[in-house]
PDB file of C-alpha atoms in Angstrom:
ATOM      1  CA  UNK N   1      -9.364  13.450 -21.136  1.00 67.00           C
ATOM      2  CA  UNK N   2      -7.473  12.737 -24.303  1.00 75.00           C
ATOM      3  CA  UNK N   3      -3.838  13.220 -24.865  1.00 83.00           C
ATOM      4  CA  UNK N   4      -2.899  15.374 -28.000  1.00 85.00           C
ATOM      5  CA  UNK N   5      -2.042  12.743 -30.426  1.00 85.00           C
ATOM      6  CA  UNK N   6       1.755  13.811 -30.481  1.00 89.00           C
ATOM      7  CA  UNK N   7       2.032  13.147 -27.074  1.00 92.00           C
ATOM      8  CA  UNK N   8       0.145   9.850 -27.491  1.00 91.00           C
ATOM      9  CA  UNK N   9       3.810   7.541 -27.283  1.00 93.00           C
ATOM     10  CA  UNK N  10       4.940   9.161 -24.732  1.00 95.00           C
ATOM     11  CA  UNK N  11       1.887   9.152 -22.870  1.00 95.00           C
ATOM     12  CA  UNK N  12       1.773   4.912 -23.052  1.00 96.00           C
ATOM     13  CA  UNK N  13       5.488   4.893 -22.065  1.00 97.00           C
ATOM     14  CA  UNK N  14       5.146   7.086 -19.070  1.00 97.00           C
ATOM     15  CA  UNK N  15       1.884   5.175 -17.803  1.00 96.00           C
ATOM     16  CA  UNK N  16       3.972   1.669 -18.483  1.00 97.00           C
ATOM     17  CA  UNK N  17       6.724   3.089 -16.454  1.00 97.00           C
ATOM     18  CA  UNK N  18       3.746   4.168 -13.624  1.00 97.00           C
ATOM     19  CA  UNK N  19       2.576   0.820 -14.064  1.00 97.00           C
ATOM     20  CA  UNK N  20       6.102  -1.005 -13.357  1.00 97.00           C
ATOM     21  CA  UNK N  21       6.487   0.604 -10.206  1.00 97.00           C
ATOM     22  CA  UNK N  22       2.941  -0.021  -8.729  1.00 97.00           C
ATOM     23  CA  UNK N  23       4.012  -3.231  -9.233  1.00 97.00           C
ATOM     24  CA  UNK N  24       7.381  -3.009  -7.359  1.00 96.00           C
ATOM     25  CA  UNK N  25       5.135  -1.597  -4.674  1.00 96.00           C
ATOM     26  CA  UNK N  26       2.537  -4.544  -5.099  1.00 97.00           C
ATOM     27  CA  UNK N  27       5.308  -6.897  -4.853  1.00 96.00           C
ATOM     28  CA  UNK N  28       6.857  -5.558  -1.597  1.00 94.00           C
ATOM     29  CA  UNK N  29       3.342  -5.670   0.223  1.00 94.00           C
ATOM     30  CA  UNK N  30       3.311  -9.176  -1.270  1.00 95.00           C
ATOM     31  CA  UNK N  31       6.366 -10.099   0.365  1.00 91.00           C
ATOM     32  CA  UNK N  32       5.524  -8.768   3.606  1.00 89.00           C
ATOM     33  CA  UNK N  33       1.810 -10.706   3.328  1.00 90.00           C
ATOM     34  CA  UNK N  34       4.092 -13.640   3.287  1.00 87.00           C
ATOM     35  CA  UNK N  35       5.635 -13.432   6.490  1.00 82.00           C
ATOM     36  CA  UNK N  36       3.306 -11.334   8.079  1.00 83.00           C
ATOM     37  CA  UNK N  37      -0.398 -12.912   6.951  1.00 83.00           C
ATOM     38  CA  UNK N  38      -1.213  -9.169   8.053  1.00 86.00           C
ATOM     39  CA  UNK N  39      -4.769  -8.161   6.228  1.00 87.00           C
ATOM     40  CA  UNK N  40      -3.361  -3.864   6.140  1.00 88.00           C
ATOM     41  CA  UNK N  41      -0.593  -5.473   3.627  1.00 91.00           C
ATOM     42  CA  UNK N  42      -3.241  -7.288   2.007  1.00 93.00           C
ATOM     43  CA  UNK N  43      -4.662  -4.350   1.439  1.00 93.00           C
ATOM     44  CA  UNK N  44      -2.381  -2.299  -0.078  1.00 94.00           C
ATOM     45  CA  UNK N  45      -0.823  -5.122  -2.181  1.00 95.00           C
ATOM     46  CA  UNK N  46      -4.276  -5.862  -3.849  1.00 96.00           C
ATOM     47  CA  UNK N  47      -4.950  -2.129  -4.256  1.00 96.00           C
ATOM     48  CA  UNK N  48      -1.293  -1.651  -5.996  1.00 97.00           C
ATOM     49  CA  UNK N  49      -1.773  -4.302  -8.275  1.00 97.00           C
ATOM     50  CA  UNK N  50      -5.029  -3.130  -9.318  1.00 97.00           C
ATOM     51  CA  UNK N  51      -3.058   0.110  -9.618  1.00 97.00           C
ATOM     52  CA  UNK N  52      -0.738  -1.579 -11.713  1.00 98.00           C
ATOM     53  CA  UNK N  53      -3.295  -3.205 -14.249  1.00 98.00           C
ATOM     54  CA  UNK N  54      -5.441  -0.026 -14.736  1.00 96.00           C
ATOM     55  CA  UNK N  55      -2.265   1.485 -15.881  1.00 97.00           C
ATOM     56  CA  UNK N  56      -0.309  -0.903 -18.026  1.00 97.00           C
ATOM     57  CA  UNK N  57      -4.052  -1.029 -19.677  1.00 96.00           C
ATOM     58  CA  UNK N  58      -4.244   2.572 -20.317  1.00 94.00           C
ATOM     59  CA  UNK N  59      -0.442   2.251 -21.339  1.00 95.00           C
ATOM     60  CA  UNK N  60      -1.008  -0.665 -24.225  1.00 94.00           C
ATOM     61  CA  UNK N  61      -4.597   1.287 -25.596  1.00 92.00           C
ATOM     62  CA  UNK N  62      -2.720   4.346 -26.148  1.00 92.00           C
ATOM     63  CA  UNK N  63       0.562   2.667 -27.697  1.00 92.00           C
ATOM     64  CA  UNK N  64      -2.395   0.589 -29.477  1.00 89.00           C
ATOM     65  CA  UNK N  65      -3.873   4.301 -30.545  1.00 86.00           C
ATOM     66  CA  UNK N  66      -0.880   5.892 -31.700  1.00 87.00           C
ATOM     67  CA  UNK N  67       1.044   2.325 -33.701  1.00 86.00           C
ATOM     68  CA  UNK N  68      -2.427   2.013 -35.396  1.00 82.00           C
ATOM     69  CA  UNK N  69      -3.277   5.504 -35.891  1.00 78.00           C
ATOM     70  CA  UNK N  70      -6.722   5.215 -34.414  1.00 74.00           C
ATOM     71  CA  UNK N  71      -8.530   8.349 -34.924  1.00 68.00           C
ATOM     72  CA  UNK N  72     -10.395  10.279 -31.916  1.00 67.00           C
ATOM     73  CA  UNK N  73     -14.075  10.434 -32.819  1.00 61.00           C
ATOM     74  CA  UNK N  74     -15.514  14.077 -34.212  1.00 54.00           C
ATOM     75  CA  UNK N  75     -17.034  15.061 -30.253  1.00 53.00           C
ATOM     76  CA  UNK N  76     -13.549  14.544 -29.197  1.00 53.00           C
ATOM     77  CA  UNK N  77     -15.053  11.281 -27.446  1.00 53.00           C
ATOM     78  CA  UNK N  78     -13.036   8.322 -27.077  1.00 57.00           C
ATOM     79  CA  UNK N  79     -13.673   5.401 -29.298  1.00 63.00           C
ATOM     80  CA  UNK N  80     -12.646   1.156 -29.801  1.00 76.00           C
ATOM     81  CA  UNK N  81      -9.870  -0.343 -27.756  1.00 79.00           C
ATOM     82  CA  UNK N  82      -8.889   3.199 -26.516  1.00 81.00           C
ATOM     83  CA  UNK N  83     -11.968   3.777 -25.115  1.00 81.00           C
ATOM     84  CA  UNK N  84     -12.368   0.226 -23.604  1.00 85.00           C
ATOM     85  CA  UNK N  85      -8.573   0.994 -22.286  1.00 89.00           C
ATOM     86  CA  UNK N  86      -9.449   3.929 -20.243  1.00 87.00           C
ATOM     87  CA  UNK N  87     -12.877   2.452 -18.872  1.00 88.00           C
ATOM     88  CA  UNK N  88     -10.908  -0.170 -17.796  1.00 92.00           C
ATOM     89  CA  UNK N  89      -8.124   2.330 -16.235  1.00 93.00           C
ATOM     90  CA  UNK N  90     -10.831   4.082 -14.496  1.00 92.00           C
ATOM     91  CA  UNK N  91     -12.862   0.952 -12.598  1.00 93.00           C
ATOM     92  CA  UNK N  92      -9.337  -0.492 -11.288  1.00 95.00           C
ATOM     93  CA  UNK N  93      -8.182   3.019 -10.169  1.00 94.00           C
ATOM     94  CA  UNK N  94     -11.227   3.880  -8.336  1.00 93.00           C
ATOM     95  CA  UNK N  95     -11.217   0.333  -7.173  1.00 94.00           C
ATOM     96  CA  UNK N  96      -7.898   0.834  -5.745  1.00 95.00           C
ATOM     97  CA  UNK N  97      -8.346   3.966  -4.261  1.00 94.00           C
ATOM     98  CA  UNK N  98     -11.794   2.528  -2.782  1.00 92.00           C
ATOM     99  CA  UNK N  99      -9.683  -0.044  -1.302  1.00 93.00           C
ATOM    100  CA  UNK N 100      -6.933   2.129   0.505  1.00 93.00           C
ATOM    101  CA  UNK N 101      -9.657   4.044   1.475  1.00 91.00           C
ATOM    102  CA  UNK N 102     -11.055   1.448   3.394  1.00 89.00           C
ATOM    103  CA  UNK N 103      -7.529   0.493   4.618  1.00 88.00           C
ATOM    104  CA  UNK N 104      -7.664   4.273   6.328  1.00 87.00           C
ATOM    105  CA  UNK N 105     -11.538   3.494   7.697  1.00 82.00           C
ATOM    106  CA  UNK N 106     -10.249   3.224  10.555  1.00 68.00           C
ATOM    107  CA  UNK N 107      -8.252   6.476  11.115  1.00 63.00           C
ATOM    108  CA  UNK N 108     -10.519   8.385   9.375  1.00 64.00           C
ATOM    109  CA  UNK N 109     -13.379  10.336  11.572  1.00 59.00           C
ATOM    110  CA  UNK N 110     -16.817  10.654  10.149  1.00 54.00           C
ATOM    111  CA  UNK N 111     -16.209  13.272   7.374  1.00 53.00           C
ATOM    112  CA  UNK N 112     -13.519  11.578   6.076  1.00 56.00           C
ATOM    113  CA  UNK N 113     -15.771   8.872   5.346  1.00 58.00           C
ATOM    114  CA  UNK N 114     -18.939  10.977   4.089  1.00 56.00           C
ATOM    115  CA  UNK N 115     -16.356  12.287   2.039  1.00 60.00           C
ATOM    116  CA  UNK N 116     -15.656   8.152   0.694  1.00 58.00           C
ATOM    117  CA  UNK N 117     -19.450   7.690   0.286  1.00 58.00           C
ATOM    118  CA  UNK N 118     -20.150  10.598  -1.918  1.00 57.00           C
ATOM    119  CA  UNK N 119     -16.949   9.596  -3.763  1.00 56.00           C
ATOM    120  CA  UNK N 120     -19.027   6.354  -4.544  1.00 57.00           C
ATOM    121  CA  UNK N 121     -22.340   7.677  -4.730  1.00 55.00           C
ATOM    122  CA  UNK N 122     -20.670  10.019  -7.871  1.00 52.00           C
ATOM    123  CA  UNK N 123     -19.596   6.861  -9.248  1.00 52.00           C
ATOM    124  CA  UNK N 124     -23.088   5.879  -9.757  1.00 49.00           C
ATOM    125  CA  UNK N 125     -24.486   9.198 -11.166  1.00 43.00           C
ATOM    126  CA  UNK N 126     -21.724  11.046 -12.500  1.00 45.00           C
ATOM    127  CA  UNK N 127     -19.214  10.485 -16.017  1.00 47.00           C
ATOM    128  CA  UNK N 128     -16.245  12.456 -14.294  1.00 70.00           C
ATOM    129  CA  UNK N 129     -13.947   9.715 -13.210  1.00 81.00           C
ATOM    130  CA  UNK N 130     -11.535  12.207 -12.534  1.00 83.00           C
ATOM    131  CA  UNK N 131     -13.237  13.717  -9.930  1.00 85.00           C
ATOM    132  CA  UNK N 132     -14.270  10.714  -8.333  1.00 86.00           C
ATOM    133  CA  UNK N 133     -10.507   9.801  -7.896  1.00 89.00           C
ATOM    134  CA  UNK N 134      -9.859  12.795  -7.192  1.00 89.00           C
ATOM    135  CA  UNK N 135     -12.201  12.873  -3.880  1.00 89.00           C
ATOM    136  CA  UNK N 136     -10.992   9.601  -2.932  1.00 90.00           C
ATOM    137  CA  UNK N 137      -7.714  10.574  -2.738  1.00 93.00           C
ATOM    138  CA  UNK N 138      -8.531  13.233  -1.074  1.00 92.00           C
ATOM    139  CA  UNK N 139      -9.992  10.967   1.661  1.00 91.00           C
ATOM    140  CA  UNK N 140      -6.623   8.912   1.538  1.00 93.00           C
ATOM    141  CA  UNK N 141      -4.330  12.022   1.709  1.00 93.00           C
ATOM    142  CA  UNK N 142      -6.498  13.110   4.830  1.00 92.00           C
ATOM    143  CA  UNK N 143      -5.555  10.256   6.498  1.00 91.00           C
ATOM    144  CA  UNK N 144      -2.403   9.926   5.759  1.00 92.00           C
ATOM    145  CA  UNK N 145      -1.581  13.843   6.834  1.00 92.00           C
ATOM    146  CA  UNK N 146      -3.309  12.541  10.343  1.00 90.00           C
ATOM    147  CA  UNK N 147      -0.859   9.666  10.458  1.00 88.00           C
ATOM    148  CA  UNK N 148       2.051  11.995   9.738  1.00 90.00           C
ATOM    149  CA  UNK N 149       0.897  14.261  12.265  1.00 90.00           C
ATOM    150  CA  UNK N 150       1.679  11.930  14.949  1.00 88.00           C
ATOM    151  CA  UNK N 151       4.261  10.087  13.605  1.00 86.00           C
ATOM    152  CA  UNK N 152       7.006  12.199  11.465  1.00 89.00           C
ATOM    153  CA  UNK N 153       9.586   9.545   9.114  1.00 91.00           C
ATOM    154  CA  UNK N 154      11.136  10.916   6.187  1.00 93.00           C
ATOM    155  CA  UNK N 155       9.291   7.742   4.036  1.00 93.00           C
ATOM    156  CA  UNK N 156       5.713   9.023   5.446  1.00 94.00           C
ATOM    157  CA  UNK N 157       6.899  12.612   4.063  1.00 95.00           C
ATOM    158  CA  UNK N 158       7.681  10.686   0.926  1.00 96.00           C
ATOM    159  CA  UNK N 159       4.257   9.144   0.722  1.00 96.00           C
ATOM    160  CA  UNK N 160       1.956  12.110   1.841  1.00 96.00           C
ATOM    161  CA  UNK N 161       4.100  14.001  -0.817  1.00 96.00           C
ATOM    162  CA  UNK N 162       3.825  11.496  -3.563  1.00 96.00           C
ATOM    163  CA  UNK N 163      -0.095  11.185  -3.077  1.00 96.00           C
ATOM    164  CA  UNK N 164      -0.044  14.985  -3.363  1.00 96.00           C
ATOM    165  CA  UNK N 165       1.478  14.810  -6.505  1.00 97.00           C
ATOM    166  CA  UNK N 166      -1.086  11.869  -7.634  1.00 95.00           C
ATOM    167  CA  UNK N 167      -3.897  14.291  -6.198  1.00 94.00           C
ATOM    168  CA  UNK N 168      -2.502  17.245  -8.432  1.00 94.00           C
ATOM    169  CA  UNK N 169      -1.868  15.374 -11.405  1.00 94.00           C
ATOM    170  CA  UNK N 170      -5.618  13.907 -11.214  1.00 91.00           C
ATOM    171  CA  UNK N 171      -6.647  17.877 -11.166  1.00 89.00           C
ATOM    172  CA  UNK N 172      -4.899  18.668 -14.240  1.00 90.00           C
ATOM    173  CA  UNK N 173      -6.234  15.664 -16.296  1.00 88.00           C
ATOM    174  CA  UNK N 174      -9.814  16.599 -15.017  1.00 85.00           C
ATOM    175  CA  UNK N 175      -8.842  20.026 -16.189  1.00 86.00           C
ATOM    176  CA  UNK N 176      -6.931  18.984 -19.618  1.00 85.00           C
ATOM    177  CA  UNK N 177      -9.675  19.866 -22.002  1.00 81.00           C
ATOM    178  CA  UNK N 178      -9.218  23.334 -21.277  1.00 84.00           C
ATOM    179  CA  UNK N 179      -5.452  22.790 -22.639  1.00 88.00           C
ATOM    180  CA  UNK N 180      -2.955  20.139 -23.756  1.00 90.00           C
ATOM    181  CA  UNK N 181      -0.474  21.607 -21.252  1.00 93.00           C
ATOM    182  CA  UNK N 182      -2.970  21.212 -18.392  1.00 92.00           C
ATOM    183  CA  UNK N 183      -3.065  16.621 -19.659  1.00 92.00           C
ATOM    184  CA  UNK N 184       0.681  16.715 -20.125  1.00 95.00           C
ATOM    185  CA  UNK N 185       1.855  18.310 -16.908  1.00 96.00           C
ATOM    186  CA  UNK N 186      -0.621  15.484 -15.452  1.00 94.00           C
ATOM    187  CA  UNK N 187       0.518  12.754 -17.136  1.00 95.00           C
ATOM    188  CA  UNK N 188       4.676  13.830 -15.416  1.00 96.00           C
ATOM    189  CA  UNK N 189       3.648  14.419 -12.273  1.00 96.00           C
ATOM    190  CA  UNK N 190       1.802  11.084 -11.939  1.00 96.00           C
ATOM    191  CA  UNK N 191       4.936   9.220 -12.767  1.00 96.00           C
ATOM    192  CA  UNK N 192       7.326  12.073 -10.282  1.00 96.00           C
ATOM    193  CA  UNK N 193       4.010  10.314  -7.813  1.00 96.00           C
ATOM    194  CA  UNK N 194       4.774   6.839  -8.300  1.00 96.00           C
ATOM    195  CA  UNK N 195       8.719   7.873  -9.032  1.00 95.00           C
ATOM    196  CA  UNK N 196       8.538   9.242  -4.807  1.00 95.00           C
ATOM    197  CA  UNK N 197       7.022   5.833  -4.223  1.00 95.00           C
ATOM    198  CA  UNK N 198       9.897   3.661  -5.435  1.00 94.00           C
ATOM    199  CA  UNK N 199      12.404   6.181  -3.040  1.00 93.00           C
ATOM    200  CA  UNK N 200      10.494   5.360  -0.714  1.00 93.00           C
ATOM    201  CA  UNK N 201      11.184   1.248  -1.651  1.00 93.00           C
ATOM    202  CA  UNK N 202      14.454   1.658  -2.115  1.00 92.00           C
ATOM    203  CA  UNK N 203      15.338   3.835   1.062  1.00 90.00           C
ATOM    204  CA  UNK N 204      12.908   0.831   3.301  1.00 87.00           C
ATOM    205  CA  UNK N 205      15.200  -1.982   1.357  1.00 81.00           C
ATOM    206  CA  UNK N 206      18.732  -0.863   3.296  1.00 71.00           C
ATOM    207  CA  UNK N 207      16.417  -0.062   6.453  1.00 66.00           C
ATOM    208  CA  UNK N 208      17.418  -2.640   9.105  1.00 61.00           C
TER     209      UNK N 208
ATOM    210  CA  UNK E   1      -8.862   5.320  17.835  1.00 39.00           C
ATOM    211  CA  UNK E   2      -8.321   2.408  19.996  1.00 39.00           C
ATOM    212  CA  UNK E   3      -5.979   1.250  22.937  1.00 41.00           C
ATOM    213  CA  UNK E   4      -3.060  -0.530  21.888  1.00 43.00           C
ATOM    214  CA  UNK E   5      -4.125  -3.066  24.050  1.00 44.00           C
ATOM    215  CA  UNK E   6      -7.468  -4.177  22.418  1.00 53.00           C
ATOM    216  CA  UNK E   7      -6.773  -3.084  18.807  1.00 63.00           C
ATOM    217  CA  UNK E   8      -6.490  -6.223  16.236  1.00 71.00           C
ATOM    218  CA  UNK E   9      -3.732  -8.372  15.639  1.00 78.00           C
ATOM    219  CA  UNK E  10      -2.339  -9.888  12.957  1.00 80.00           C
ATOM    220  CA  UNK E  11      -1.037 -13.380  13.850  1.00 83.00           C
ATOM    221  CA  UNK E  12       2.293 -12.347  12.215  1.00 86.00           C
ATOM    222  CA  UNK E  13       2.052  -9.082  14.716  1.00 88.00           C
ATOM    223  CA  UNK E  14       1.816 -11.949  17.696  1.00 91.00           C
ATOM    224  CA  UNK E  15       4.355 -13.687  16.510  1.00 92.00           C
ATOM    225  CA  UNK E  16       6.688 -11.046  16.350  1.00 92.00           C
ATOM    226  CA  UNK E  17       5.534  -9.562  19.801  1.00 92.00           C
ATOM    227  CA  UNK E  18       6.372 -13.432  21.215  1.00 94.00           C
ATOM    228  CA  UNK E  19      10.083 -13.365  19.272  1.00 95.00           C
ATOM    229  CA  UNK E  20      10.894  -9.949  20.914  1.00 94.00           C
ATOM    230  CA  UNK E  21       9.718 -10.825  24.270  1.00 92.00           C
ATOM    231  CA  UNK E  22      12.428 -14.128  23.564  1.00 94.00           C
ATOM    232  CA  UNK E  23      15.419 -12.055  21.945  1.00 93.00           C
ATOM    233  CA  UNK E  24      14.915  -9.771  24.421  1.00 90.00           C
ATOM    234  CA  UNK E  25      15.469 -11.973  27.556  1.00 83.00           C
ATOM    235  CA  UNK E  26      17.839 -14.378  25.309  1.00 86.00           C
ATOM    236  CA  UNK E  27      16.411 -17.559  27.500  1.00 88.00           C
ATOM    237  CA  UNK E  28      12.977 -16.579  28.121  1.00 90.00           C
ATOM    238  CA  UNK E  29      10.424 -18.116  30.565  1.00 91.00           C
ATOM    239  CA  UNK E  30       7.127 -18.220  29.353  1.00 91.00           C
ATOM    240  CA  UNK E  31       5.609 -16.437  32.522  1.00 91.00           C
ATOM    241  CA  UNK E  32       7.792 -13.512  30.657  1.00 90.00           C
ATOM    242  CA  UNK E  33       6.751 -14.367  27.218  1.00 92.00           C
ATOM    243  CA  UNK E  34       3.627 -14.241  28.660  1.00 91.00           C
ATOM    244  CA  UNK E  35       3.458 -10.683  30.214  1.00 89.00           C
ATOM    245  CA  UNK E  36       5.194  -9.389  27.066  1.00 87.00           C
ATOM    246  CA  UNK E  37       3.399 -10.704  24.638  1.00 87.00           C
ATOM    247  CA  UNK E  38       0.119  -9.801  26.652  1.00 86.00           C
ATOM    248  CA  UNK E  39      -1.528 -13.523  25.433  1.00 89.00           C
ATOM    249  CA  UNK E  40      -3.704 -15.551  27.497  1.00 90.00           C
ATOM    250  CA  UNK E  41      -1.713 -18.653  28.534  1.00 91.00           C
ATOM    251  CA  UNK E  42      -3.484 -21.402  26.505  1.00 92.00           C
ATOM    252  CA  UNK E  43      -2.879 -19.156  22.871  1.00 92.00           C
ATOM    253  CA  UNK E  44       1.060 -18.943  24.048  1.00 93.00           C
ATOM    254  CA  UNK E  45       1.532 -22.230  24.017  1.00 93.00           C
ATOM    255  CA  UNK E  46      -0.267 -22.875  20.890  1.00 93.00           C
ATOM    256  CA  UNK E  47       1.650 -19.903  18.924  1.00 94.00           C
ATOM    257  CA  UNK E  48       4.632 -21.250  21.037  1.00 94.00           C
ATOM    258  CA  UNK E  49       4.402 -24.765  19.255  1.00 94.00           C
ATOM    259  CA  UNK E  50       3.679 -22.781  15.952  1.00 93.00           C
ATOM    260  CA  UNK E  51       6.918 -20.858  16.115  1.00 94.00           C
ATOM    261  CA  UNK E  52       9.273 -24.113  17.296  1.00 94.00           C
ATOM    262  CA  UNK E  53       7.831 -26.220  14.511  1.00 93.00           C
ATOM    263  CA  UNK E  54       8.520 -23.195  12.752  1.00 92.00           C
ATOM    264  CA  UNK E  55      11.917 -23.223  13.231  1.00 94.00           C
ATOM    265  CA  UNK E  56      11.757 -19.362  14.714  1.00 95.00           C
ATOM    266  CA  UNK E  57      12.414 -20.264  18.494  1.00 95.00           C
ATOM    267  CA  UNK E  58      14.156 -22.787  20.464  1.00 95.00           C
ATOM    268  CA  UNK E  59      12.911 -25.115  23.300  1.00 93.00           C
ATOM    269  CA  UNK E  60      15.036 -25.948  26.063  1.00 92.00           C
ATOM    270  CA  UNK E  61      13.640 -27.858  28.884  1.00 89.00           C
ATOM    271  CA  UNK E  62      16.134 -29.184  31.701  1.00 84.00           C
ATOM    272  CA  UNK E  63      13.424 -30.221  34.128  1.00 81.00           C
ATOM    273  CA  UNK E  64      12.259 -27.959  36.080  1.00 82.00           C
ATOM    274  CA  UNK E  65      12.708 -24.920  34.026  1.00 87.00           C
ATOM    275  CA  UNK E  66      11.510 -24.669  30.600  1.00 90.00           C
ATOM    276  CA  UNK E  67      13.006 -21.679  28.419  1.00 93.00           C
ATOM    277  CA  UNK E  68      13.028 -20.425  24.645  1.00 94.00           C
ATOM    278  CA  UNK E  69      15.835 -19.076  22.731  1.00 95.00           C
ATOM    279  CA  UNK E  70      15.540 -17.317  18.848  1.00 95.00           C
ATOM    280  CA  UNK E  71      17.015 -18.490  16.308  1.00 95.00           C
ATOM    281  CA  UNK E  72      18.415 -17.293  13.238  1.00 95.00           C
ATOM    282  CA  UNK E  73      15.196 -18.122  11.295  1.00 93.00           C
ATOM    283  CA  UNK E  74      13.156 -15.901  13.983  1.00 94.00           C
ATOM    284  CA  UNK E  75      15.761 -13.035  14.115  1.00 94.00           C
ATOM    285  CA  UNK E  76      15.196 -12.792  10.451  1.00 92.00           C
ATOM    286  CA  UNK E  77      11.213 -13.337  10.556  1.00 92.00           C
ATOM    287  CA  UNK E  78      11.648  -9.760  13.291  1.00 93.00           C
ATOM    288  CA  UNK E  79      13.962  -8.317  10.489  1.00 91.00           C
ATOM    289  CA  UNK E  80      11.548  -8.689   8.006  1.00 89.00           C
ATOM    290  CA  UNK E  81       8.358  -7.515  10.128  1.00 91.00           C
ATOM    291  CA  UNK E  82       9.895  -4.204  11.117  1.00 91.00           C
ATOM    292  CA  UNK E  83      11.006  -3.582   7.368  1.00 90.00           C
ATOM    293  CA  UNK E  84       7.037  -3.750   7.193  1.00 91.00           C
ATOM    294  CA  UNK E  85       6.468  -1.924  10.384  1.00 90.00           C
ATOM    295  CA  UNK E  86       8.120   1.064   8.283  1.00 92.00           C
ATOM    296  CA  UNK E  87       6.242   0.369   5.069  1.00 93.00           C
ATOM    297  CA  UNK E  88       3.200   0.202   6.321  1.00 92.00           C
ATOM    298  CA  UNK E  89       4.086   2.912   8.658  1.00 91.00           C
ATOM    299  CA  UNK E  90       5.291   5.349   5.362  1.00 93.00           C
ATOM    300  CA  UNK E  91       1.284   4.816   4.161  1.00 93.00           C
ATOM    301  CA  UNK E  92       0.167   6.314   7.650  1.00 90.00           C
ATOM    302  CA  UNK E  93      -1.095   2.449   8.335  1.00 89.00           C
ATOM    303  CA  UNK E  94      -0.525   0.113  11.333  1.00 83.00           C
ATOM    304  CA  UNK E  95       0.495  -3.808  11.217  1.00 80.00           C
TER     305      UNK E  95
END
C-alpha cells in the first residue's frame, strides 16, 4: 500500500489534515466526558484519539520519506521509519475501530459480532490490514445504518455517510497495487470522511 | 435491545433526568423528582445533595414543604448533555 513517490507530500499533508480533525472529534467527546462521566463518550473519545495518532504517524513517516528521499525497497516492501510509521498507523486504527466496535456491541445482533471476531481472528493470521479495517468498519457501518433506521437526523446521515466514505477509501488502498489511481482516490476520500465528520461538529456546535 | 427502563445509566444521564424533572416543574417536590427521574428514594437524595453542592439545583425548604429550583449552572449542565445527546446520537450511540 505505497503511495507513488510524487504523491508522497501530499499524501502526509492530507493524513495530517485527517489527523487534525480526529482530534477535533476526540476533543468534543472529551468535553462531553467532562460533564457527562458517560463511558459511550469515553469510548469514542479514546477511539478518535487513537484515530488521531495512527494518522499524524503515518502523516510525519511519509513527510519523513519524501524530505529524506527514502527509497522503497526492490519488492516494493516498505522499509525504516516508513515502515515502522504505517505498522504503527495500522495497530491504532484497528484499535480504534475495535473499540467503536465494541461501543456498537450492544446494538449489534450476533452476526454483526461474528463479523468483529473474524475481523480479529484475521488480525492474528493475516498481513492485510486493510481488510481487517475494512471488516470492522463494516461491523460499525452496520450498526450505525440500524441506528439510522430508527432514528433519522441529518448529523446521523452525515456520519453513516462519512463512514461510507472511510469504508470505500479503505477498499481502494487495499486495492492500490493494482494502480496509483486506485491509493490516490483513497487517500481524498478518507479526508472528504473525516471532512463530513467536522460538518457534523460544526452543525452540533450552534445546536441548542 | 433493552427497555428504557432497565438499560444503564450514566450518572451524568441521572443527573440530567433529575434537572429536567426540576426545570420542568420550576419548584419541584421530590415525590415528583422522584417519579420522573424513576430513582429509588435513598439515591435521590444522595444525587440531590450531589447536584446542590454542585451548584446545579436549588434547595428551598420553608417547613413543611421542601422544593428544588435549577439554576443557571444546571440549565447549562442540560445544555451541554443534549449537545451530547445529538453527538452521540449522530454515531447511532445512546448516552
Amino acid at each position: 500500500m505505497l503511495p507513488p513517490r510524487w504523491f508522497l507530500p501530499y499524501d502526509s499533508i492530507i493524513q495530517i489534515l485527517t489527523a487534525v480533525i480526529a482530534l477535533a472529534v476526540c476533543l468534543y467527546a472529551y468535553r462531553g466526558y467532562k460533564w457527562t462521566q458517560d463511558r459511550t463518550l469515553r469510548g469514542l473519545l479514546i477511539a478518535f484519539l487513537l484515530l488521531a495518532l495512527g494518522f499524524f504517524i503515518k502523516g510525519l513517516a511519509l513527510g519523513y520519506a519524501w524530505g529524506y528521499s527514502v527509497g522503497y525497497a526492490e519488492n516494493g516492501t516498505l522499509v525504516g521509519v516508513l515502515e515502522l510509521g504505517f505498522w504503527a498507523y495500522y495497530i491504532l486504527s484497528i484499535a480504534a475501530y475495535g473499540i467503536l466496535v465494541y461501543a456498537y456491541s450492544k446494538r449489534l445482533a450476533a452476526p454483526g459480532l461474528a463479523m468483529a471476531v473474524a475481523g480479529t481472528t484475521l488480525l492474528l493470521v493475516s498481513p492485510f490490514f486493510e481488510l481487517i479495517c475494512v471488516i470492522l468498519l463494516l461491523v460499525i457501518l452496520i450498526a450505525q445504518l440500524m441506528h439510522f433506521m430508527v432514528k433519522r437526523t441529518l448529523n446521523a446521515e452525515v456520519v453513516v455517510m462519512s463512514f461510507t466514505l472511510l469504508l470505500l477509501s479503505h477498499v481502494f488502498l487495499m486495492f492500490s497495487r493494482a494502480s496509483d489511481l486506485l491509493f490516490i482516490i483513497g487517500a481524498v476520500i478518507q479526508l472528504m470522511a473525516f471532512a463530513s465528520l467536522l460538518l457534523v461538529l460544526y452543525r452540533l456546535r450552534g445546536a441548542k | 435491545m433493552s427497555e428504557p427502563s432497565q438499560r444503564y445509566r450514566s450518572k451524568g444521564r441521572i443527573f440530567a433526568d433529575i434537572l429536567r424533572a426540576v426545570q420542568r416543574d420550576g419548584q419541584a417536590k421530590v415525590t415528583h423528582i422522584l417519579y420522573e427521574a424513576n430513582l429509588s428514594h435513598e439515591r435521590l437524595i444522595k444525587y440531590l445533595g450531589q447536584l446542590e453542592s454542585s451548584n446545579l439545583i436549588q434547595r428551598h425548604d420553608d417547613g413543611d414543604r421542601l422544593t428544588y429550583s435549577i439554576t443557571k449552572q444546571g440549565e447549562t449542565f442540560i445544555m451541554e448533555f443534549r449537545k451530547m445527546e445529538q453527538f452521540a446520537e449522530a454515531f447511532g450511540l445512546d448516552l
